[in-house]
Amino acid sequence: MTGPTNSIPPASKPAPDAAPAVEERSLNFLEQIVEADNASKKWGTWGAKEPSRADVPQVHTRFPPEPNGYLHVGHAKSICLNSGLAKKYGGKFNLRFDDTNPAKEEQEYVDSIIRDVKWLGGDFDTGPNAGGLYFASNYFEKMYEFTEELVKKGKAYVCQLSGEEVSARRGTPTVPATSPYRDRPVEESLKLLAEMRDGKHPNGAMTVRAKIDLASPNFNLRDPVMYRIIHEHHHNTGDKWSMYPMYDWAHGLEDSMEGITHSICTLEFENHRPLYDWFIDAINEGRGPGSKWGMPIHHPQQIEFAKLRPTYTVMSKRNLLKMVEEKTVTGWDDPRMPTISAMRRRGFPPEALRNFVTDVGVTKVESYIDLSRLENAVRDVLNKTTPRTMSVLKPLKVTIENWPDDKVDELDFVINPEDESAGKRKVPFTKEIYIEQDDFMENPPKKFFRLALGAEVRLRWAYFITCTGVEKDAAGNVIGIRATYDPATRGGDAPVGPDGKPTKKVKGTIHWISAKHAVPAEVRLFDRLFNAEVPGDRTGNYIDDLNPNSLEVVRALVEPWLAENAKYNNETLEGARFQFERLGYFNVDKDSAPGKLVFNRTVTLKDSWAKEAKPGA
Ligand code: ATP
Ligand code: MG
């Protein structure tokens, strides 16, 4: 396992003879901030709010997605970080929909996001760290009141410049921006504000802007727009509003109203932080005991971290949506997509995603991450938890000449060598079996340790067989082979001679399945969706880098035991997971139906991105 990529050096290795310690991870920079805040009691303790942890310092985080698409693996990082901090420090975690733009948001996305956050273990609604489910749109009324307050304080105004005019007047680093409406009387702004609220003006007619600093070197502070007019139906507030708040104005207020302490976001918001702070400071100006504005509002701390940027995929919801709409993929949950729903469908266990996020760590420096690290985390979990089975993806028939026609030998197989409690299962051996086409070569090169004419090989946990003949079709293709078995090798081991050593050795072990008992199944094999490390880098269009061979569908044969246990759970949206020996980890796909088995290959056994794991390799 690779250590966390934060800047703190890992703890030094224990002496070789020291007892194996639980792997200690140094604190990431977010944990360091939280621990420093807790030590200084910056955010106070839970006190009367939470009598059961009255003396515990407050740590309150949130995950604030915009419901404009399905969540991807980058969001998984944010969910794990935020909910993980709440868990670790006895705090709370909120899920909040940042639903401030009616044009792109839909209920379908809200539902999928809730499902994905819960699946990853982000407990916002149950358990000791549940902070609750919130919608930014429920704060619109309150945000409007704060806007009126800022206008009255001379800190905001209604501006009637069009979007183009604002751009044209934004100035340069040395030339300040301008707006002819900046110094209009407060009463005039208040009147127009009320008219905006009442829907009296068309889209684009006016905006509310904060009066900050038209000459600021940080352009975000050059009187940023707080509201624009959008006449559109909203998934939560319906047609009540036709003015909608901008992110910078809304976000800090949402955090403040929920009592968030650490508002964690990605690096692109770093130069928005002065704005985040300005808005809350502006509201708090003049507030206090006896003030007509009331008491100061809570001022959370915004902290930025580097986005998760995986290679060989695209992540922005806009680009993912385009692939869904243009049917480049079968949907948001197409197993090749980088979405959480795709990963669940493909068989990734949620703990593997959590382990991966911990493994890559959290930093302030952007870097690309190879998703093979996520696949390794998936393998680690599946290795411990999945039953082993034998299935054949591309079958080649083998007839065992010296096996009695109707004899069935029921062999005992260990279900999971990593988990004794999983027990054993029966696997039938018969005269006709299938092996993998790739496991046979008529004229093999040196070092081909699988089956070849005249060669002997071990059938996994069954018998040694020797190939005695090859059957071909008219075109010369191998369509079947003949073999003999060695009855003394039952269980897959040669008998031991007088010297205590096995009487013979074979170099190769291959998997197999009884022809009479095999159950047909569709198996979907995946490769990366894109061929380029950074799709679109070359031509500017990520679609140009699509991998045309990212999906291969094969007609496989699976063990009867597997067919019986191949369940799909419609509630959890998870299919049962298995290891197909030598081929990888697979799970039952949602397209399975009675009489029609469909499996996805979750991952190969080895790093499939370095090189495709070949049977027998
Ligand atoms: P996208 O560009 O994919 O639409 P977004 O940032 O617009 O992403 P939001 O719904 O606004 O999506 O994001 C919700 C939260 O997830 C934010 O706090 C954001 O910082 C975080 N987030 C988004 N992408 C990543 C990423 N790649 N790595 C880590 N966190 C991310
Ligand atoms: Mg966003």
XYZ file of C-alpha atoms and ligand atoms in Angstrom:
649
model
C 0.000 0.000 0.000
C 1.219 3.431 -0.846
C 1.308 5.913 1.988
C -0.767 9.066 2.136
C 0.441 11.779 -0.207
C 0.348 14.578 2.294
C 3.419 16.569 3.067
C 4.074 15.023 6.455
C 6.701 12.283 6.344
C 5.352 8.860 7.283
C 6.280 7.457 10.669
C 9.620 5.682 10.525
C 9.571 1.924 9.994
C 9.551 -0.231 13.119
C 12.645 -2.351 13.785
C 12.416 -5.710 11.986
C 11.898 -7.622 15.222
C 9.282 -5.249 16.611
C 5.743 -6.575 16.933
C 3.747 -5.756 13.796
C 1.942 -2.537 14.654
C -1.341 -1.380 13.184
C -0.313 0.831 10.274
C -0.270 4.354 11.651
C -1.258 7.129 9.328
C -0.041 10.621 10.011
C -2.705 13.303 10.266
C -3.668 14.911 6.977
C -3.722 18.695 6.875
C -7.486 18.866 7.457
C -7.169 16.733 10.574
C -4.324 18.958 11.727
C -6.534 22.038 11.369
C -9.403 20.364 13.194
C -7.147 19.204 16.023
C -5.624 22.667 16.404
C -9.123 24.194 16.469
C -10.259 21.634 19.023
C -7.227 22.335 21.191
C -7.922 26.087 21.161
C -11.698 25.525 21.536
C -12.153 27.750 18.496
C -15.661 26.488 17.841
C -16.589 25.818 21.452
C -18.066 22.537 22.610
C -21.410 20.941 21.817
C -22.672 22.026 25.223
C -26.430 22.062 25.725
C -27.025 21.367 22.024
C -25.787 17.809 22.540
C -25.784 16.947 26.249
C -24.347 13.478 25.585
C -21.149 15.108 24.291
C -21.362 18.469 25.991
C -17.577 18.730 26.476
C -16.604 17.552 22.989
C -15.338 20.349 20.717
C -17.714 21.098 17.851
C -16.784 19.759 14.446
C -19.584 20.118 11.911
C -19.011 19.344 8.233
C -21.206 19.036 5.169
C -21.246 17.664 1.655
C -22.925 20.251 -0.598
C -23.598 18.852 -4.088
C -25.531 20.644 -6.769
C -28.241 18.207 -7.917
C -27.356 18.570 -11.587
C -26.008 15.080 -12.254
C -24.901 11.838 -10.636
C -22.008 11.827 -8.191
C -18.585 10.692 -9.349
C -15.488 9.320 -7.639
C -14.298 12.882 -6.904
C -17.446 13.487 -4.904
C -16.767 10.215 -3.109
C -13.568 11.781 -1.861
C -15.415 14.814 -0.544
C -18.089 12.642 1.103
C -15.512 10.415 2.799
C -13.440 13.385 3.975
C -16.348 15.324 5.387
C -18.235 12.453 6.973
C -14.930 10.944 8.109
C -13.965 14.074 10.042
C -17.356 14.152 11.767
C -16.987 10.493 12.713
C -13.413 10.818 13.910
C -14.035 13.864 16.094
C -17.478 13.034 17.459
C -19.033 15.740 15.304
C -21.850 16.010 12.790
C -22.192 15.660 9.057
C -24.858 17.271 6.861
C -25.943 16.496 3.347
C -26.998 19.735 1.738
C -28.280 20.223 -1.762
C -26.863 23.396 -3.199
C -29.948 23.760 -5.357
C -29.719 27.406 -6.298
C -29.942 27.033 -10.089
C -33.375 25.817 -11.225
C -32.325 25.345 -14.853
C -30.146 22.250 -14.419
C -31.533 20.533 -11.355
C -33.816 17.532 -11.159
C -35.438 15.253 -8.598
C -33.798 12.205 -10.200
C -30.415 13.649 -9.282
C -31.512 14.418 -5.722
C -32.610 10.805 -5.266
C -29.451 9.330 -6.749
C -27.222 11.556 -4.628
C -28.970 10.566 -1.397
C -28.583 6.904 -2.345
C -24.901 7.285 -3.182
C -23.976 9.259 -0.060
C -25.660 6.656 2.151
C -24.068 3.784 0.267
C -20.633 5.266 0.906
C -21.376 5.432 4.614
C -22.005 9.187 4.798
C -24.557 8.955 7.614
C -26.295 12.313 7.504
C -29.621 10.995 8.751
C -28.929 8.151 11.169
C -26.384 7.406 13.851
C -24.387 9.551 16.237
C -22.888 11.804 13.542
C -26.079 12.536 11.626
C -26.419 16.271 11.080
C -29.395 16.124 8.748
C -30.563 16.686 5.187
C -30.876 20.267 3.955
C -31.810 22.170 0.823
C -30.247 25.551 0.111
C -33.529 26.514 -1.551
C -35.216 26.400 1.866
C -33.070 29.386 2.839
C -34.175 31.633 -0.059
C -36.442 33.704 2.195
C -33.697 34.225 4.757
C -31.163 35.051 2.048
C -33.515 37.662 0.697
C -33.795 39.273 4.133
C -30.001 39.407 4.403
C -29.907 41.022 0.957
C -32.298 43.750 2.049
C -30.100 44.285 5.081
C -26.980 44.696 2.944
C -28.763 47.136 0.624
C -29.882 49.165 3.634
C -26.340 49.127 4.976
C -25.106 50.475 1.629
C -23.271 47.208 0.915
C -25.326 46.017 -2.038
C -27.265 47.553 -4.921
C -29.414 46.675 -7.886
C -27.478 47.024 -11.124
C -29.174 47.300 -14.520
C -26.157 46.535 -16.658
C -26.554 43.533 -18.934
C -24.160 40.617 -18.639
C -22.228 41.860 -21.681
C -22.006 45.366 -20.259
C -20.672 44.062 -16.956
C -17.998 42.109 -18.829
C -17.105 45.085 -20.974
C -16.744 47.243 -17.867
C -14.863 44.788 -15.682
C -11.571 46.621 -16.199
C -8.033 45.262 -16.152
C -5.606 44.616 -13.299
C -4.690 48.318 -13.427
C -8.034 49.775 -14.551
C -10.956 49.474 -12.132
C -14.379 48.179 -13.143
C -17.308 50.575 -13.403
C -21.034 50.535 -12.832
C -23.264 53.606 -13.207
C -25.724 52.079 -10.692
C -23.280 51.686 -7.848
C -24.185 54.894 -6.081
C -27.900 54.895 -6.715
C -30.017 55.733 -3.641
C -30.747 52.892 -1.252
C -34.491 53.450 -1.663
C -34.240 52.940 -5.407
C -32.366 49.638 -4.973
C -34.886 48.457 -2.383
C -37.772 49.201 -4.729
C -36.156 47.332 -7.632
C -35.206 44.477 -5.316
C -38.854 44.063 -4.351
C -39.829 44.145 -8.028
C -37.266 41.465 -8.817
C -38.745 39.367 -6.095
C -42.228 39.892 -7.445
C -41.116 38.656 -10.859
C -41.739 41.991 -12.562
C -38.607 41.959 -14.701
C -37.439 39.612 -17.444
C -34.314 37.446 -17.314
C -31.167 39.539 -17.567
C -32.843 42.884 -16.850
C -30.990 43.472 -13.587
C -28.872 41.876 -10.892
C -28.113 42.497 -7.250
C -24.427 43.232 -6.714
C -22.314 43.517 -3.606
C -20.580 46.870 -3.214
C -17.049 45.732 -2.442
C -14.101 47.061 -4.425
C -14.159 47.835 -8.156
C -10.364 48.141 -8.177
C -9.553 44.898 -6.343
C -6.749 42.845 -7.923
C -8.973 39.851 -7.110
C -11.677 40.240 -9.752
C -14.077 38.192 -7.639
C -14.327 41.225 -5.379
C -15.190 43.716 -8.136
C -18.807 44.071 -7.068
C -19.803 40.431 -7.626
C -23.322 39.500 -8.619
C -25.404 38.143 -5.728
C -28.655 37.453 -7.611
C -29.772 37.078 -11.182
C -33.271 36.753 -12.603
C -34.262 33.304 -13.840
C -37.890 32.644 -14.670
C -37.893 28.905 -14.312
C -39.650 26.235 -12.260
C -37.586 25.000 -9.301
C -37.710 21.370 -8.128
C -38.296 22.436 -4.509
C -39.704 25.975 -4.452
C -41.793 25.664 -7.609
C -42.588 29.069 -9.173
C -42.234 31.089 -5.990
C -38.921 32.653 -6.931
C -37.646 34.175 -10.129
C -34.414 35.532 -8.646
C -31.766 33.006 -7.672
C -28.615 33.542 -5.560
C -25.104 33.054 -6.903
C -22.843 30.461 -5.292
C -20.550 32.899 -3.466
C -23.425 34.747 -1.841
C -25.398 31.652 -0.989
C -22.789 29.204 0.127
C -21.417 30.903 3.219
C -24.938 31.691 4.408
C -25.947 28.059 4.028
C -22.908 26.997 6.045
C -23.602 29.674 8.638
C -27.247 28.754 9.111
C -26.369 25.092 9.620
C -23.619 25.843 12.119
C -20.920 24.332 9.927
C -17.469 24.785 11.469
C -15.166 23.546 8.694
C -16.490 24.308 5.215
C -14.296 22.149 3.040
C -14.220 22.794 -0.691
C -11.885 22.344 -3.637
C -8.957 24.591 -4.571
C -10.697 26.583 -7.293
C -12.563 28.364 -4.509
C -9.411 29.590 -2.821
C -9.645 33.040 -4.374
C -13.346 33.149 -3.546
C -12.589 32.844 0.154
C -12.255 36.629 0.654
C -15.770 36.878 -0.726
C -17.054 34.099 1.528
C -15.691 36.032 4.505
C -16.739 39.477 3.224
C -20.425 38.529 2.965
C -20.609 37.191 6.505
C -18.588 40.106 7.883
C -20.875 42.539 6.033
C -23.943 40.965 7.608
C -22.321 41.015 11.018
C -21.295 44.665 10.775
C -23.413 46.606 13.208
C -24.917 43.474 14.728
C -24.662 42.768 18.437
C -26.594 43.184 21.670
C -29.298 45.814 21.231
C -28.707 46.196 17.472
C -31.718 46.540 15.181
C -30.081 43.932 12.936
C -29.914 41.350 15.686
C -27.012 39.251 16.902
C -24.024 38.324 14.699
C -24.386 35.182 12.625
C -22.033 32.213 12.829
C -18.917 32.563 10.680
C -17.584 29.190 9.483
C -14.097 28.662 8.094
C -13.627 27.777 4.435
C -10.731 25.371 3.804
C -9.638 24.220 0.355
C -8.110 20.920 -0.733
C -6.961 19.551 -4.097
C -9.540 17.783 -6.232
C -9.239 14.121 -6.969
C -8.196 14.000 -10.638
C -8.117 10.468 -11.993
C -6.437 9.688 -15.306
C -8.161 8.009 -18.270
C -11.575 9.418 -17.473
C -13.577 12.617 -17.474
C -15.343 13.847 -14.382
C -17.243 17.035 -14.953
C -20.949 16.382 -14.741
C -21.438 18.333 -17.957
C -19.205 15.931 -19.880
C -20.698 12.875 -18.216
C -24.211 14.130 -19.017
C -23.242 14.564 -22.664
C -22.136 10.929 -22.870
C -25.403 9.807 -21.287
C -27.519 11.979 -23.602
C -25.649 10.965 -26.725
C -25.778 7.298 -25.670
C -22.004 6.930 -25.784
C -22.635 4.911 -22.620
C -25.790 3.093 -21.535
C -26.515 5.497 -18.677
C -25.105 7.209 -15.598
C -24.551 3.766 -14.097
C -22.820 2.239 -17.114
C -20.082 0.247 -15.350
C -17.394 2.078 -17.340
C -18.418 5.484 -15.987
C -16.526 7.142 -13.093
C -19.797 7.645 -11.204
C -20.508 6.148 -7.812
C -23.602 4.430 -9.203
C -21.498 2.863 -11.971
C -18.947 1.634 -9.454
C -21.670 0.110 -7.292
C -23.174 -1.578 -10.340
C -19.770 -2.870 -11.319
C -19.278 -4.477 -7.913
C -16.937 -2.051 -6.129
C -17.555 -2.409 -2.385
C -18.058 0.947 -0.600
C -15.244 0.170 1.857
C -12.854 -0.071 -1.098
C -13.749 3.485 -2.126
C -13.267 4.658 1.453
C -9.903 2.899 1.709
C -8.833 4.412 -1.605
C -9.689 7.929 -0.450
C -7.648 7.426 2.703
C -4.816 5.925 0.688
C -4.521 8.848 -1.750
C -4.678 11.301 1.124
C -5.595 14.953 1.038
C -3.329 17.764 -0.067
C -3.279 21.316 -1.345
C -1.470 20.332 -4.544
C -3.341 19.075 -7.597
C -2.042 15.905 -9.153
C -3.411 13.143 -11.336
C -4.218 9.858 -9.666
C -4.138 6.556 -11.481
C -7.413 4.751 -10.851
C -5.504 1.474 -10.712
C -5.014 2.461 -7.067
C -8.758 2.285 -6.632
C -8.776 -1.100 -8.366
C -6.135 -2.329 -5.925
C -8.311 -1.231 -3.032
C -11.212 -3.121 -4.620
C -9.075 -6.279 -4.952
C -7.993 -6.054 -1.320
C -11.588 -6.099 -0.122
C -12.892 -8.663 -2.609
C -10.001 -11.043 -1.944
C -11.136 -11.324 1.667
C -14.854 -11.507 1.026
C -15.731 -13.280 -2.205
C -16.442 -16.974 -2.788
C -14.149 -18.620 -5.321
C -15.814 -20.221 -8.305
C -14.690 -21.712 -11.592
C -16.166 -20.376 -14.757
C -14.963 -20.380 -18.318
C -15.215 -17.233 -20.415
C -14.261 -18.703 -23.809
C -14.958 -22.430 -23.635
C -13.044 -25.239 -25.362
C -14.408 -28.773 -24.920
C -12.155 -31.522 -23.536
C -13.231 -35.186 -23.689
C -11.535 -37.406 -21.092
C -11.141 -40.688 -22.957
C -10.497 -42.958 -19.966
C -13.340 -41.532 -17.809
C -16.490 -43.697 -17.592
C -19.332 -42.203 -19.653
C -21.837 -41.474 -16.898
C -19.592 -41.167 -13.873
C -19.872 -37.958 -11.817
C -17.194 -37.278 -9.210
C -18.320 -34.738 -6.607
C -15.195 -32.867 -5.544
C -14.978 -30.707 -2.429
C -13.852 -27.142 -3.002
C -12.933 -24.541 -0.435
C -15.220 -21.544 -0.946
C -12.764 -18.932 0.269
C -9.235 -19.747 1.454
C -9.172 -16.308 3.138
C -12.336 -17.055 5.108
C -12.674 -20.550 6.579
C -16.197 -19.859 7.812
C -17.383 -19.721 4.185
C -17.102 -23.554 4.134
C -16.957 -25.857 1.125
C -18.989 -26.535 -1.968
C -19.385 -29.542 -4.287
C -18.084 -29.314 -7.829
C -18.944 -32.130 -10.277
C -16.294 -33.664 -12.528
C -17.462 -35.598 -15.632
C -16.243 -37.044 -18.908
C -16.734 -33.831 -20.848
C -15.395 -30.613 -19.448
C -14.661 -27.140 -20.752
C -11.411 -25.284 -20.327
C -10.432 -21.785 -21.443
C -9.507 -21.562 -25.141
C -6.426 -19.572 -24.138
C -5.241 -22.450 -21.952
C -4.553 -24.704 -24.929
C -2.031 -24.391 -27.736
C -1.362 -27.117 -30.254
C 2.189 -25.932 -30.910
C 3.127 -23.856 -27.926
C 6.227 -21.732 -27.512
C 8.680 -22.582 -24.728
C 7.472 -21.685 -21.252
C 3.825 -22.237 -22.134
C 2.900 -24.177 -19.016
C -0.709 -24.857 -19.841
C -2.193 -27.592 -22.009
C -0.564 -28.676 -25.286
C -0.600 -31.834 -27.366
C 1.265 -34.453 -25.345
C 1.601 -32.215 -22.301
C 0.243 -32.817 -18.792
C -1.484 -30.171 -16.703
C -3.319 -29.956 -13.396
C -7.033 -29.276 -13.454
C -7.577 -27.098 -10.418
C -8.407 -29.280 -7.384
C -9.361 -32.220 -9.642
C -6.957 -34.386 -11.674
C -3.894 -34.252 -13.893
C -4.767 -34.671 -17.561
C -2.613 -35.237 -20.649
C -3.712 -34.035 -24.056
C -3.887 -36.926 -26.555
C -5.545 -35.420 -29.608
C -7.051 -32.392 -31.261
C -10.348 -32.050 -33.174
C -10.575 -29.425 -35.891
C -13.250 -28.037 -38.164
C -12.905 -27.869 -41.952
C -11.084 -24.569 -41.667
C -8.498 -26.050 -39.326
C -9.738 -24.333 -36.136
C -9.444 -26.319 -32.938
C -12.984 -27.147 -31.815
C -12.228 -29.705 -29.141
C -9.473 -31.771 -27.631
C -9.083 -35.270 -26.210
C -7.220 -36.165 -23.068
C -6.613 -38.895 -20.501
C -6.689 -38.400 -16.744
C -4.500 -39.905 -14.024
C -6.749 -41.494 -11.360
C -3.935 -41.273 -8.792
C -4.083 -37.472 -8.801
C -7.593 -36.906 -7.395
C -7.757 -33.596 -5.559
C -5.063 -32.186 -7.808
C -1.939 -33.676 -6.224
C 0.399 -36.411 -7.437
C 0.795 -39.328 -4.998
C 3.809 -39.189 -2.712
C 6.603 -41.712 -3.405
C 8.693 -43.681 -0.884
C 11.058 -40.717 -0.584
C 8.197 -38.510 0.636
C 8.238 -36.456 -2.541
C 5.468 -36.235 -5.163
C 5.933 -38.900 -7.834
C 5.497 -36.320 -10.588
C 5.161 -32.618 -11.125
C 3.272 -30.457 -13.571
C 4.001 -26.814 -14.128
C 0.568 -25.510 -14.999
C -2.817 -25.415 -13.255
C -5.908 -24.479 -15.217
C -9.563 -24.064 -14.359
C -12.383 -26.123 -15.856
C -16.087 -26.787 -15.676
C -18.215 -29.910 -16.212
C -19.973 -29.578 -19.583
C -23.136 -31.286 -18.403
C -23.483 -28.977 -15.380
C -22.300 -25.677 -16.858
C -24.800 -22.822 -16.937
C -24.589 -20.241 -19.731
C -24.143 -16.615 -18.748
C -23.424 -13.307 -20.409
C -20.233 -11.772 -19.068
C -19.252 -8.157 -19.680
C -15.564 -7.335 -19.658
C -14.526 -3.712 -19.343
C -11.529 -1.696 -20.274
C -10.862 1.996 -19.687
C -13.463 4.228 -21.308
C -10.745 6.466 -22.742
C -7.390 5.726 -24.349
C -5.686 8.941 -23.267
C -4.433 9.749 -19.794
C -6.151 13.115 -20.015
C -9.026 12.734 -22.492
C -9.236 15.702 -24.850
C -5.651 16.802 -24.239
C -4.695 16.204 -27.862
C -7.676 17.558 -29.822
C -9.614 19.558 -27.247
C -12.535 17.112 -27.479
C -12.576 14.283 -24.960
C -14.849 12.210 -27.199
C -11.931 11.846 -29.657
C -10.147 9.740 -27.056
C -12.940 7.223 -26.458
C -11.651 3.657 -26.351
C -13.681 1.752 -28.984
C -12.923 -1.518 -27.186
C -14.003 -0.574 -23.688
C -16.700 -3.260 -23.609
C -16.429 -6.916 -24.614
C -19.385 -9.237 -24.157
C -18.729 -12.988 -23.998
C -20.969 -16.042 -23.758
C -19.451 -17.776 -20.761
C -20.209 -20.946 -18.829
C -20.482 -20.746 -15.054
C -20.619 -23.255 -12.209
C -24.054 -24.479 -11.150
C -23.277 -23.425 -7.535
C -22.685 -19.942 -8.824
C -25.904 -19.880 -10.812
C -27.805 -20.716 -7.610
C -26.115 -17.954 -5.645
C -26.173 -15.245 -8.294
C -28.609 -12.863 -6.620
C -29.279 -9.230 -7.383
C -30.721 -7.057 -4.619
C -33.169 -4.532 -6.017
C -33.188 -2.529 -2.808
C -29.467 -2.053 -2.302
C -28.830 -2.126 -6.067
C -25.984 -4.549 -5.441
C -25.331 -7.829 -7.197
C -23.647 -10.761 -5.437
C -19.866 -10.765 -5.881
C -17.600 -13.695 -6.718
C -14.113 -14.507 -7.738
C -13.888 -16.484 -10.969
C -10.591 -18.214 -10.394
C -7.797 -16.856 -12.549
C -10.165 -14.440 -14.335
C -10.974 -11.777 -11.785
C -13.786 -10.608 -9.534
C -17.271 -10.522 -10.973
C -20.703 -9.488 -9.797
C -24.269 -10.021 -10.858
C -25.529 -7.193 -13.043
C -28.956 -5.599 -12.732
C -29.778 -6.860 -16.244
C -29.931 -10.408 -14.865
C -33.344 -12.064 -14.945
C -34.662 -15.580 -14.282
C -32.992 -17.812 -16.848
C -30.659 -15.037 -17.962
C -27.497 -14.519 -15.960
C -25.438 -11.404 -16.567
C -22.127 -10.741 -14.820
C -19.789 -7.758 -14.847
C -16.080 -8.162 -14.414
C -15.425 -5.833 -11.481
C -11.630 -6.044 -11.773
C -9.087 -8.548 -12.977
C -6.988 -10.363 -10.383
C -3.904 -8.344 -11.206
C -3.510 -4.775 -12.335
C -5.502 -4.882 -15.549
C -4.348 -1.420 -16.561
C -0.699 -2.367 -16.478
C -1.376 -5.463 -18.542
C -4.489 -7.521 -19.150
C -4.254 -10.587 -16.922
C -4.312 -13.610 -19.205
C -5.512 -16.948 -17.923
C -2.490 -18.893 -16.791
C -0.294 -15.826 -16.733
P -18.511 18.820 -11.403
O -17.561 19.769 -12.031
O -18.127 17.393 -11.589
O -19.917 19.106 -11.738
P -18.830 20.208 -9.001
O -17.758 20.707 -8.143
O -19.526 21.210 -9.823
O -18.316 19.007 -9.859
P -20.687 19.945 -6.889
O -21.984 19.245 -6.885
O -20.690 21.417 -6.827
O -19.929 19.442 -8.175
O -19.714 19.352 -5.791
C -20.094 18.977 -4.504
C -18.871 18.856 -3.646
O -17.981 17.894 -4.174
C -18.101 20.164 -3.577
O -17.769 20.419 -2.229
C -16.893 19.917 -4.412
O -15.817 20.653 -3.946
C -16.673 18.413 -4.256
N -16.001 17.873 -5.437
C -16.381 17.962 -6.722
N -15.489 17.379 -7.543
C -14.504 16.892 -6.751
C -13.280 16.180 -6.987
N -12.901 15.856 -8.212
N -12.517 15.847 -5.925
C -12.907 16.158 -4.682
N -14.034 16.818 -4.385
C -14.827 17.195 -5.399
Mg -20.303 22.949 -8.708
